[in-house]
């Protein structure tokens, strides 16, 4: 029996028959509907009655002020006029964020549990986005693995470390769909596609929370930012999002729904206006969609000061109005600003907020504290800290995740993997030996000194047998300093004269000239991605392009390793360099993983979770547009250049090569509650092993609304030995074809004719049709 990890579930594989030189395996993967009810959420609430009665009893003893205290979260690091100890003793705080010292966490917790009237434990939250002390690949990279089980494992390991210091809650996963790489936070999500995004959302929730909320060594997930943050106009962080209902339901909301169905216990609002109403004061989102339609039972936290900013938006008249609007819209806890603390009691007294709304919030928060086990086991044992943080198991998992996340974009004449006979390599570039940069943004608790750079990884792997000539070549200077520089161990800006810079540039080219092959490690400094890191241009920042062109001009084969949090303009490179390996920000073990990949000890198998533009003028860009007036001219829509992407969604190469053929369906039609199975033969035609991600796309030919030309509806990452052939089967449920129709304003699976493609990326050519019959 063999088990493989597939797009949505682990699947059991059975050998169907043998052929000369090839074993053909049937790989069944059910493509379950995002609309299907979750058995998991039922399990999570197994001891509901006991918990509910405990919480109801506690709630009945609380004063209004104590209740409002539970709804208030304080940043441990922010300046404060009243000490944290005093706030705790007066029961004016229910949660802290940005505290990671286990001794201090215990001290505060002892105070909350032992020195207060009600003995209610605190919940400690932190941004564990892609690792805690051991930094894993950024979420966009984890999505590039096209392996939800990998994402789940990485976040479960991150939860282990975070829980070891006493954290109970992460502000992740971010599940915002992003189709505009100018937006810096594209790195925090799973890219452009609602189906892939949903699978990654639920996998990460399971990774953080474990089998159920309160699982040992796990933490509470917080799905964010509800909703539409990724559609910020112009890619400018915090700007308004204007999203049609059709796009909201079919594109932006599904990953949130999937995360809720997977049992996510908390959710964070977004900063921006959604269609004219700030997300933090948006009752449609928080009541109608989240609670009424989806049955969400957890609690909602605002984003940082986003309740106070309801006034800044020109939505609330004053802080007291902001408090009323946020709580009445369905926000249960306020992150950092004190608008709830200062105004809610008066609002209840003057009738603008019902005390029942306060009770609902506190009930949801206390219930989660109960489920997390905080009432019975509030303290962290210091024993785990040393053993867990940066352990060998963590480092190995981080290295594996980084290997599975890398995407090989180009490989001319098999320049990669590097030949065993190579005697000299130039390792060049501003990111080649930068420890903070390889960790990427949101690596708050990571230690730069733990990180392995590409230069270090290659040196360690190749030893003294290969001469490695290193030069930085150029600097990357961020034009606007980042407000997060202090938090994220960002490299300090370098002050060098032009003469020194020119000399460094020339030195780098000299290293290329004296080497057999050059590896240029290019991209963005880590503080160019993430929050408040929108970019006007997607060009390689600084003089990196110039450096690249000069390196190529030497005539030596040039391999580009990219470290970045968004697609960049590499159109020139895609035509002139020998190979491009997209490693994203691969984390603490990035250098070792990249060395494995470059030398062939690991084979790249990731695929792009985003459509890669040629030029910033093409954005927003995504593969699943609707068909248009002249569909065949989609690639020639601009008079001054191609409108085709540089690399399509789902694209990625391997050191192996694959042939996909013989696409068949087990039936040509199904009913709206039925399913059918598509099967395709996948053969590894190379002499090396490798993984192929088999992808399934559909298109509805006609209906009550125009539907995208293609939509991902299933995938599975399949390992294939050299020469191996397998039959990959994906089961498509009719429910997967359902969509929210802008005509009927309802979800429906509409009868009619559908196209189905299976293949290596969103340009898959193996094609069949099928019908949904009433
Ligand atoms: C603001 C960010 O938008 C959010 O994602 C994060 O979790 C909070 N700050 C806390 O750091």
XYZ file of C-alpha atoms and ligand atoms in Angstrom:
785
model
C 0.000 0.000 0.000
C 1.292 3.423 -0.887
C -0.011 6.726 0.324
C 0.390 9.981 -1.535
C -0.488 13.509 -0.613
C -3.045 15.018 -2.863
C -4.698 18.390 -3.323
C -7.321 17.882 -0.652
C -6.856 14.579 1.122
C -4.359 11.785 1.550
C -5.172 9.075 -0.892
C -4.553 5.400 -0.938
C -2.955 4.016 -4.049
C -3.349 0.594 -5.406
C -1.199 -1.032 -8.065
C -3.530 -1.544 -10.989
C -1.276 -3.422 -13.393
C 2.339 -3.681 -14.460
C 3.840 -2.841 -17.797
C 7.357 -3.412 -19.056
C 9.730 -0.962 -17.399
C 6.844 0.874 -15.822
C 4.541 0.367 -12.922
C 1.210 1.986 -13.453
C -0.430 3.115 -10.270
C -3.944 4.388 -9.839
C -3.945 7.556 -7.783
C -7.392 8.506 -6.622
C -7.951 11.978 -5.401
C -11.381 13.179 -4.444
C -11.896 16.798 -5.423
C -14.326 17.626 -2.679
C -16.541 20.659 -2.788
C -15.840 23.793 -0.784
C -19.549 23.683 0.002
C -19.420 20.305 1.714
C -20.049 20.278 5.449
C -17.056 19.473 7.613
C -17.096 16.484 9.911
C -14.214 18.113 11.696
C -16.162 21.048 13.085
C -18.602 18.580 14.605
C -15.717 16.816 16.339
C -14.268 20.076 17.582
C -17.490 20.813 19.445
C -17.753 17.388 21.044
C -17.626 18.640 24.614
C -19.732 21.691 23.816
C -22.273 21.246 26.549
C -19.723 21.096 29.354
C -17.762 24.025 27.964
C -20.861 26.116 27.368
C -22.144 25.613 30.882
C -18.735 26.452 32.389
C -18.555 29.630 30.344
C -22.156 30.623 30.994
C -21.605 30.246 34.722
C -18.448 32.351 34.599
C -20.109 34.979 32.448
C -22.968 35.311 34.903
C -20.487 36.381 37.582
C -18.755 39.054 35.507
C -19.226 42.795 35.731
C -19.596 44.769 32.525
C -16.071 46.157 32.976
C -14.619 42.679 33.410
C -16.368 41.555 30.252
C -14.926 44.478 28.311
C -11.510 43.534 29.704
C -11.793 40.135 28.010
C -12.501 41.957 24.748
C -9.280 43.979 24.981
C -5.893 42.918 23.710
C -2.744 44.847 24.571
C 0.561 44.892 22.710
C 3.202 44.005 25.263
C 5.777 46.138 23.485
C 3.843 49.335 22.929
C 4.391 52.252 25.326
C 1.721 52.221 28.028
C 0.645 54.688 30.685
C -0.842 52.044 33.002
C 1.405 49.053 33.711
C 0.487 45.657 32.319
C 0.427 44.258 35.838
C -2.157 46.767 36.916
C -4.309 46.108 33.869
C -4.208 42.402 34.631
C -5.068 42.835 38.289
C -7.989 45.079 37.381
C -9.107 42.513 34.755
C -8.901 45.096 31.998
C -7.116 42.827 29.556
C -7.911 39.417 28.084
C -4.947 38.969 25.795
C -1.440 40.157 25.005
C 0.409 40.110 21.737
C 4.107 40.453 20.977
C 5.363 38.790 24.141
C 7.527 35.718 23.572
C 9.514 35.326 26.771
C 8.125 32.219 28.507
C 9.181 33.398 31.945
C 7.324 36.665 31.536
C 4.363 34.864 29.971
C 4.142 32.664 33.056
C 4.520 35.631 35.381
C 1.632 37.467 33.742
C -0.440 34.310 33.605
C 0.110 33.585 37.294
C -1.085 37.077 38.033
C -4.196 36.695 35.882
C -5.083 33.295 37.276
C -4.123 33.777 40.895
C -4.460 37.469 41.681
C -7.789 38.360 40.129
C -11.359 37.930 41.250
C -12.384 35.639 38.407
C -9.103 33.817 37.727
C -9.532 34.026 33.957
C -6.344 33.094 32.049
C -4.840 35.349 29.405
C -4.384 34.270 25.806
C -1.010 35.147 24.271
C -0.968 35.843 20.529
C 1.836 36.380 18.035
C 2.411 36.486 14.299
C 3.691 32.966 13.692
C 3.356 33.328 9.950
C 5.974 30.917 8.616
C 7.770 29.616 11.639
C 8.679 30.931 15.042
C 12.376 30.556 15.907
C 12.971 28.224 12.950
C 11.762 30.099 9.910
C 9.980 28.084 7.217
C 9.421 29.205 3.627
C 7.001 32.112 3.277
C 3.361 31.101 2.745
C 3.505 31.906 -0.977
C 6.373 29.422 -1.184
C 4.499 26.787 0.802
C 1.673 27.196 -1.710
C 4.217 26.624 -4.479
C 4.739 23.132 -3.124
C 1.198 22.340 -4.262
C 1.273 20.007 -1.325
C -1.209 20.881 1.417
C 0.284 18.167 3.601
C 3.627 19.987 3.445
C 1.999 23.287 4.432
C 0.174 21.527 7.266
C 3.378 19.945 8.521
C 5.324 23.219 8.372
C 2.657 25.071 10.362
C 2.356 22.248 12.831
C 6.113 22.447 13.439
C 5.812 26.224 13.800
C 3.049 25.655 16.353
C 5.325 23.300 18.304
C 7.968 25.983 18.712
C 5.504 28.764 19.462
C 3.610 26.701 22.033
C 6.895 25.793 23.706
C 7.351 29.415 24.811
C 3.750 29.705 25.976
C 2.050 31.220 22.943
C -1.501 30.009 22.440
C -2.547 31.848 19.326
C -1.128 32.785 15.931
C -2.392 35.480 13.594
C -2.281 33.151 10.626
C -3.020 31.838 8.099
C -3.492 34.792 5.817
C -5.823 33.507 3.123
C -6.321 36.669 1.083
C -6.418 36.002 -2.639
C -3.898 38.291 -4.363
C -3.662 38.958 -8.068
C -1.497 42.035 -7.987
C 2.188 41.513 -7.201
C 2.652 45.189 -6.446
C 0.917 44.390 -3.161
C 3.665 43.399 -0.726
C 1.493 41.054 1.293
C 1.068 38.690 -1.646
C 3.949 36.816 0.022
C 1.792 35.980 3.052
C -0.916 34.132 1.151
C -1.341 31.266 -1.272
C -1.546 33.373 -4.420
C -4.281 34.004 -6.919
C -6.507 30.961 -6.979
C -9.510 30.242 -4.727
C -9.219 26.464 -5.070
C -5.507 26.214 -4.287
C -5.996 28.945 -1.693
C -8.758 26.963 0.003
C -6.700 23.781 0.192
C -3.782 25.713 1.657
C -6.064 27.556 4.077
C -7.556 24.400 5.564
C -4.168 22.659 5.651
C -2.612 25.510 7.604
C -5.507 25.666 10.050
C -5.036 21.955 10.733
C -1.316 22.450 11.029
C -1.625 25.170 13.650
C -4.526 23.691 15.598
C -3.881 19.971 15.264
C -6.753 17.501 15.377
C -8.853 19.820 17.525
C -8.481 23.128 19.299
C -6.479 22.421 22.426
C -4.357 19.632 20.924
C -1.032 19.442 22.761
C 1.809 21.452 21.210
C -0.616 23.295 18.926
C -2.045 26.799 18.915
C -5.182 28.585 17.855
C -5.292 29.754 14.234
C -6.621 33.158 13.220
C -7.745 33.401 9.625
C -7.154 36.824 8.133
C -7.878 39.431 6.828
C -11.624 39.210 6.420
C -12.138 40.067 3.578
C -10.857 41.365 0.289
C -7.586 42.876 1.539
C -5.667 41.374 -1.398
C -7.680 43.458 -3.830
C -6.348 46.782 -2.497
C -6.561 49.253 -5.370
C -3.331 49.707 -7.289
C -1.674 47.121 -5.068
C -1.307 49.870 -2.473
C -1.435 48.360 0.984
C -4.457 49.488 3.035
C -6.229 51.101 0.060
C -9.881 50.357 -0.599
C -10.998 47.141 -2.237
C -13.907 47.332 -4.625
C -15.020 43.808 -5.379
C -18.179 42.763 -7.158
C -20.481 40.331 -5.373
C -19.654 37.747 -8.004
C -15.917 38.028 -7.339
C -16.389 38.216 -3.600
C -18.348 34.964 -3.411
C -16.499 33.032 -6.077
C -12.922 34.229 -5.589
C -12.212 36.078 -2.340
C -14.427 34.303 0.208
C -13.861 30.588 -0.547
C -10.501 30.276 1.279
C -12.065 31.862 4.380
C -14.967 29.458 4.143
C -12.607 26.507 3.778
C -10.650 27.645 6.839
C -13.835 27.999 8.878
C -14.953 24.548 7.774
C -11.585 23.199 8.821
C -12.367 24.425 12.327
C -10.482 27.736 12.578
C -11.215 29.144 16.022
C -10.627 32.819 15.352
C -10.654 35.304 12.522
C -9.198 38.777 12.002
C -10.869 41.648 10.221
C -9.106 43.577 7.471
C -7.886 47.153 7.477
C -9.485 48.458 4.341
C -12.894 49.524 3.068
C -14.692 46.766 1.242
C -17.070 48.284 -1.274
C -17.290 51.434 0.790
C -17.664 49.902 4.245
C -14.595 49.277 6.422
C -14.150 45.551 6.976
C -13.876 46.119 10.739
C -17.334 47.693 10.833
C -18.846 45.418 8.242
C -21.896 43.599 9.562
C -22.565 41.986 6.214
C -19.226 40.167 6.402
C -19.148 39.395 10.106
C -22.794 38.620 10.798
C -24.468 37.661 7.561
C -21.668 35.737 5.916
C -19.421 34.517 8.693
C -21.848 33.643 11.435
C -25.257 33.216 9.821
C -24.263 31.612 6.554
C -21.146 29.732 7.586
C -22.020 29.070 11.218
C -18.679 30.331 12.577
C -18.493 29.651 16.325
C -15.149 31.240 17.147
C -14.297 34.846 17.919
C -13.303 37.782 15.748
C -10.388 40.076 16.551
C -9.876 43.418 14.846
C -6.630 44.110 13.060
C -4.165 46.398 14.815
C -5.977 49.642 15.717
C -8.497 49.030 12.973
C -11.368 49.901 15.309
C -9.831 53.285 16.073
C -9.300 53.766 12.356
C -13.033 53.494 11.658
C -12.941 57.197 12.492
C -9.926 57.800 10.253
C -11.811 56.182 7.388
C -14.556 58.776 7.758
C -16.985 56.035 8.774
C -17.345 56.521 12.514
C -17.822 60.015 13.882
C -15.668 59.538 16.973
C -14.031 56.737 19.003
C -17.240 56.018 20.915
C -19.082 55.625 17.614
C -16.255 53.386 16.329
C -16.613 51.090 19.359
C -20.372 50.830 18.836
C -20.064 50.132 15.129
C -17.339 47.531 15.520
C -19.050 45.550 18.236
C -22.440 45.765 16.585
C -20.877 44.604 13.327
C -19.532 41.523 15.105
C -15.987 42.266 16.292
C -15.350 40.499 19.605
C -11.854 41.571 20.585
C -9.936 44.750 19.917
C -6.292 44.527 18.968
C -4.173 47.207 20.677
C -6.223 50.422 20.547
C -8.310 51.072 23.655
C -11.524 52.080 21.978
C -13.505 49.212 23.481
C -12.020 49.728 26.928
C -12.734 53.446 26.907
C -16.202 53.462 25.350
C -18.116 50.215 25.538
C -19.397 50.534 29.097
C -20.979 53.901 28.328
C -22.359 52.521 25.063
C -24.105 49.719 26.932
C -25.431 52.160 29.494
C -26.833 54.534 26.873
C -28.335 51.640 24.919
C -26.323 51.924 21.694
C -24.861 48.469 22.380
C -26.922 45.700 23.936
C -25.281 43.902 26.820
C -26.210 40.684 25.024
C -23.791 41.668 22.227
C -21.044 42.020 24.840
C -22.027 38.682 26.334
C -21.880 37.004 22.945
C -18.345 38.297 22.415
C -17.111 37.298 25.839
C -18.789 33.924 25.564
C -16.961 33.213 22.306
C -13.607 34.320 23.762
C -13.970 32.363 26.995
C -15.128 29.299 25.138
C -11.950 29.392 23.075
C -9.800 29.811 26.195
C -11.608 26.831 27.654
C -11.085 24.704 24.544
C -7.430 25.625 24.500
C -7.194 24.150 27.979
C -6.172 27.446 29.530
C -8.508 27.109 32.495
C -6.974 23.792 33.487
C -3.412 24.204 32.271
C -2.576 27.896 31.954
C 1.221 27.803 32.390
C 4.003 26.833 30.065
C 6.620 24.379 31.194
C 10.050 25.795 30.552
C 11.403 22.309 29.808
C 10.329 22.313 26.196
C 11.895 25.638 25.274
C 15.460 24.448 24.902
C 14.569 21.122 23.343
C 12.157 22.507 20.790
C 13.484 25.844 19.570
C 15.734 25.344 16.578
C 15.861 21.576 17.174
C 17.275 19.205 14.591
C 13.742 18.064 13.773
C 12.738 21.676 13.157
C 15.721 22.344 10.934
C 15.151 19.179 8.933
C 11.495 20.005 8.440
C 12.363 23.550 7.368
C 14.912 22.266 4.877
C 12.436 19.780 3.428
C 9.751 22.454 3.128
C 12.154 24.789 1.345
C 13.114 22.063 -1.111
C 9.515 21.243 -1.905
C 8.604 24.924 -2.311
C 11.161 25.908 -4.940
C 10.037 26.335 -8.539
C 12.387 25.750 -11.454
C 11.402 28.320 -14.080
C 14.085 27.738 -16.681
C 16.817 25.197 -17.316
C 18.606 25.467 -20.653
C 20.713 22.571 -21.867
C 20.455 20.892 -18.483
C 22.764 23.378 -16.799
C 21.119 22.297 -13.551
C 21.800 20.249 -11.610
C 25.408 21.405 -11.552
C 27.799 18.885 -13.022
C 29.715 16.801 -10.501
C 32.872 17.748 -12.413
C 32.496 21.483 -11.839
C 35.652 22.877 -10.228
C 34.830 26.565 -9.763
C 31.644 28.494 -9.123
C 31.038 32.211 -8.754
C 28.384 32.961 -6.137
C 27.325 36.515 -6.688
C 24.688 38.926 -5.568
C 23.370 41.096 -2.761
C 21.312 38.228 -1.359
C 23.875 35.455 -1.723
C 25.195 35.808 1.794
C 22.525 37.765 3.639
C 21.124 35.944 6.657
C 18.188 38.252 7.443
C 17.080 38.349 3.826
C 16.833 34.602 3.304
C 14.306 34.420 6.168
C 11.930 36.864 4.508
C 9.417 39.183 6.063
C 7.348 38.156 9.115
C 10.274 36.320 10.625
C 9.815 38.197 13.872
C 11.160 35.590 16.279
C 13.690 34.145 13.856
C 17.351 34.596 14.638
C 19.363 35.779 11.679
C 22.435 34.031 13.026
C 20.652 30.658 12.702
C 19.996 31.199 9.008
C 22.051 29.494 6.322
C 22.735 31.604 3.245
C 23.116 30.272 -0.275
C 26.858 30.875 -0.101
C 27.136 28.964 3.180
C 24.937 26.146 1.926
C 27.016 25.685 -1.211
C 30.310 25.902 0.667
C 29.174 23.271 3.109
C 27.889 20.975 0.401
C 30.752 21.281 -2.043
C 33.622 21.507 0.428
C 37.100 22.327 -0.713
C 36.822 20.318 -3.931
C 35.141 23.266 -5.632
C 36.567 26.795 -5.630
C 33.789 29.211 -4.713
C 34.375 32.828 -5.670
C 31.969 35.091 -3.834
C 31.166 38.749 -4.399
C 28.180 40.823 -3.387
C 28.342 42.887 -6.560
C 25.669 45.434 -5.762
C 23.657 46.735 -2.822
C 19.883 46.747 -2.519
C 18.832 50.061 -1.050
C 15.211 50.358 -0.044
C 14.045 53.846 -0.990
C 11.583 54.252 1.905
C 12.762 52.794 5.201
C 10.353 50.208 6.576
C 8.614 50.769 9.889
C 9.260 47.080 10.534
C 13.042 47.263 10.233
C 13.542 47.104 13.987
C 11.215 44.129 14.342
C 12.434 42.012 11.455
C 16.221 42.044 11.833
C 16.427 43.869 8.529
C 19.915 44.461 7.210
C 21.135 47.978 7.881
C 21.396 50.289 4.854
C 24.922 50.321 3.480
C 26.719 53.620 3.132
C 29.202 53.284 0.308
C 30.640 55.763 -2.141
C 29.935 55.404 -5.840
C 33.567 54.486 -6.359
C 33.349 51.672 -3.810
C 30.158 50.447 -5.413
C 31.702 50.416 -8.882
C 34.707 48.521 -7.589
C 32.457 45.912 -5.956
C 30.525 45.537 -9.200
C 33.710 44.971 -11.187
C 35.032 42.562 -8.572
C 31.873 40.465 -8.981
C 32.258 40.284 -12.734
C 35.904 39.278 -12.286
C 34.743 36.372 -10.101
C 32.336 35.271 -12.824
C 35.123 35.385 -15.411
C 37.368 33.097 -13.440
C 34.634 30.528 -12.724
C 33.059 27.791 -14.831
C 29.532 28.755 -13.863
C 27.975 31.716 -12.074
C 25.125 31.573 -9.571
C 23.521 34.970 -9.124
C 21.319 35.266 -6.052
C 18.970 38.119 -6.854
C 15.626 39.461 -5.728
C 14.384 41.771 -3.038
C 15.575 42.629 0.431
C 13.150 41.031 2.883
C 11.692 44.387 3.956
C 10.521 45.061 0.384
C 7.776 42.469 0.802
C 5.100 42.193 3.434
C 3.033 44.841 5.127
C 3.448 48.426 3.877
C 5.734 47.134 1.151
C 3.873 47.851 -2.050
C 6.006 48.507 -5.098
C 5.523 50.723 -8.139
C 7.761 48.577 -10.250
C 8.490 44.872 -10.379
C 12.033 45.438 -11.613
C 14.936 43.860 -9.794
C 15.789 46.644 -7.361
C 19.067 48.533 -7.514
C 21.699 47.630 -10.073
C 20.877 43.906 -10.059
C 19.677 43.882 -13.669
C 22.888 45.591 -14.766
C 24.915 43.087 -12.792
C 23.000 40.229 -14.358
C 23.535 41.517 -17.890
C 27.234 42.029 -17.250
C 27.524 38.484 -15.896
C 25.755 37.036 -18.933
C 28.003 39.117 -21.214
C 31.037 37.195 -19.909
C 29.725 34.184 -21.817
C 29.733 32.003 -18.701
C 26.570 30.039 -17.971
C 24.526 32.029 -15.476
C 22.069 30.469 -13.027
C 19.732 32.883 -11.260
C 18.439 31.958 -7.817
C 15.578 34.245 -6.844
C 14.855 35.278 -3.250
C 11.698 37.350 -3.277
C 8.157 37.635 -2.017
C 6.362 38.440 -5.267
C 6.797 37.823 -9.000
C 9.424 40.229 -10.338
C 10.186 41.414 -13.843
C 12.600 38.746 -15.048
C 11.613 38.886 -18.703
C 15.169 39.619 -19.815
C 16.557 36.857 -17.635
C 13.978 34.412 -18.989
C 15.577 34.806 -22.422
C 19.253 35.137 -21.591
C 20.280 33.152 -18.559
C 20.828 29.417 -18.435
C 18.557 28.654 -15.496
C 16.207 30.316 -13.017
C 15.326 28.746 -9.680
C 12.583 30.569 -7.780
C 13.310 29.881 -4.110
C 11.101 32.670 -2.703
C 12.205 33.410 0.868
C 12.972 29.851 1.914
C 13.703 30.483 5.605
C 16.353 29.449 8.098
C 17.464 26.376 6.161
C 17.175 28.099 2.792
C 20.865 27.956 1.904
C 21.095 24.229 2.566
C 17.915 23.535 0.618
C 19.066 25.598 -2.342
C 22.420 23.818 -2.333
C 20.560 20.485 -2.418
C 18.464 21.687 -5.334
C 21.334 23.178 -7.330
C 23.437 20.057 -7.019
C 20.644 17.577 -7.702
C 20.455 16.114 -4.195
C 16.880 17.357 -4.376
C 14.793 17.875 -7.501
C 12.592 20.950 -7.842
C 8.932 20.027 -8.058
C 7.069 23.179 -7.067
C 4.682 25.056 -9.336
C 3.684 28.699 -9.465
C 0.655 29.646 -7.336
C 0.475 32.908 -9.278
C 0.513 33.934 -12.913
C 3.881 35.537 -13.585
C 3.637 38.818 -15.530
C 6.104 40.065 -18.120
C 5.583 43.619 -17.118
C 3.975 45.544 -14.299
C 1.565 46.992 -16.877
C -0.202 43.618 -17.041
C -1.306 43.522 -13.427
C -3.709 42.504 -12.017
C -3.069 39.258 -13.850
C -4.519 35.778 -13.304
C -5.282 32.744 -15.432
C -8.981 32.371 -14.715
C -10.347 35.364 -16.595
C -13.631 35.093 -18.398
C -13.671 34.576 -22.133
C -14.035 37.806 -24.031
C -15.152 39.248 -27.385
C -12.085 37.957 -29.248
C -10.688 35.252 -26.985
C -7.936 34.182 -29.397
C -6.350 37.599 -29.172
C -5.945 37.469 -25.443
C -2.177 37.571 -25.834
C -2.160 40.691 -28.032
C -4.259 43.125 -26.073
C -1.529 45.723 -25.691
C -0.097 47.457 -28.746
C 3.305 47.784 -27.094
C 3.872 44.220 -25.971
C 2.420 40.804 -25.298
C -0.392 40.441 -22.840
C 0.515 36.785 -22.245
C 2.115 36.010 -18.905
C 5.773 35.173 -18.755
C 4.950 31.940 -16.928
C 1.434 30.583 -16.508
C -0.226 29.707 -13.233
C 0.725 26.187 -12.206
C 4.001 26.252 -14.149
C 7.236 24.687 -12.964
C 9.960 22.432 -14.354
C 11.834 19.479 -12.926
C 15.148 17.765 -13.581
C 12.916 14.930 -14.747
C 10.506 15.333 -17.668
C 6.979 14.097 -17.898
C 4.553 13.050 -20.540
C 0.845 13.178 -19.833
C -1.492 11.290 -22.118
C -4.608 9.240 -22.470
C -7.061 11.423 -20.555
C -10.281 9.522 -19.930
C -13.427 9.935 -17.890
C -15.365 7.101 -16.293
C -18.615 8.713 -17.464
C -19.599 11.461 -19.856
C -22.243 13.006 -17.641
C -23.274 13.387 -14.028
C -26.180 14.729 -12.040
C -25.847 17.893 -9.903
C -25.259 15.691 -6.858
C -23.042 13.210 -8.663
C -19.379 12.808 -9.416
C -17.099 11.474 -12.103
C -13.489 10.468 -12.255
C -10.888 11.600 -14.751
C -7.761 9.509 -15.304
C -4.549 10.397 -17.089
C -1.293 8.519 -17.650
C 1.795 10.287 -16.378
C 5.182 9.018 -17.396
C 8.534 10.175 -16.139
C 10.529 10.046 -19.360
C 13.824 10.965 -17.699
C 16.575 9.008 -16.040
C 16.072 10.826 -12.725
C 13.224 10.758 -10.237
C 11.003 13.782 -9.853
C 7.580 15.008 -8.780
C 4.865 16.103 -11.176
C 1.856 18.114 -10.036
C -1.078 16.883 -12.082
C -3.700 19.617 -12.336
C -7.361 19.465 -13.342
C -9.198 22.452 -14.798
C -12.800 22.877 -15.929
C -14.830 25.391 -17.883
C -18.602 25.755 -18.037
C -19.598 26.436 -21.642
C -22.855 28.314 -20.974
C -25.053 29.245 -18.055
C -26.696 32.043 -16.140
C -23.340 33.891 -16.117
C -20.080 33.808 -18.068
C -17.644 31.559 -16.286
C -13.818 31.682 -16.192
C -12.053 30.202 -19.212
C -10.459 27.725 -16.820
C -10.734 27.020 -13.123
C -8.554 24.716 -11.060
C -10.680 21.968 -9.536
C -8.151 19.387 -8.414
C -4.464 18.563 -8.207
C -2.059 16.037 -6.825
C 1.715 16.062 -6.474
C 2.978 12.696 -7.613
C 6.504 11.346 -7.089
C 7.730 9.323 -10.070
C 10.891 7.263 -10.229
C 12.996 7.410 -13.381
C 10.990 5.913 -16.237
C 7.974 5.274 -14.031
C 4.442 5.507 -15.367
C 1.300 5.955 -13.325
C -2.334 6.522 -13.927
C -3.500 9.499 -11.914
C -7.195 9.696 -11.130
C -8.994 12.737 -9.811
C -12.641 12.580 -8.809
C -14.677 15.651 -9.557
C -17.896 16.182 -7.621
C -20.581 18.158 -9.410
C -20.680 20.396 -6.324
C -17.194 21.605 -7.265
C -18.724 23.195 -10.344
C -21.148 25.276 -8.331
C -20.768 29.032 -8.335
C -22.558 32.102 -7.063
C -24.471 33.500 -9.987
C -24.652 37.268 -10.350
C -27.994 36.772 -12.102
C -29.783 34.616 -9.582
C -27.761 35.687 -6.530
C -27.571 32.045 -5.543
C -25.149 29.141 -5.520
C -25.993 26.600 -8.161
C -24.577 23.731 -10.132
C -25.976 24.522 -13.558
C -26.680 21.753 -16.050
C -24.842 21.989 -19.359
C -21.651 21.169 -21.194
C -18.246 21.450 -19.541
C -14.642 21.236 -20.720
C -12.094 19.404 -18.613
C -8.325 19.543 -18.986
C -5.623 17.690 -17.119
C -1.977 18.503 -17.360
C 1.158 20.068 -15.948
C -0.065 23.651 -15.604
C -2.974 25.941 -16.437
C -2.167 25.609 -20.145
C -2.880 21.858 -20.019
C -3.868 20.485 -23.428
C -5.288 17.021 -22.694
C -8.986 17.695 -23.044
C -12.396 16.016 -22.770
C -15.936 17.244 -22.313
C -18.714 16.110 -20.016
C -22.205 17.236 -19.116
C -24.103 17.950 -15.983
C -27.636 16.705 -16.543
C -30.660 17.799 -14.514
C -1.198 44.141 11.427
C -1.296 43.104 10.348
O -2.145 43.557 9.313
C -1.807 41.772 10.858
O -1.744 40.843 9.822
C -0.994 41.342 12.048
O -1.421 40.086 12.489
C -1.132 42.375 13.143
N -0.624 43.649 12.652
C -0.374 42.001 14.411
O 0.973 42.035 14.179
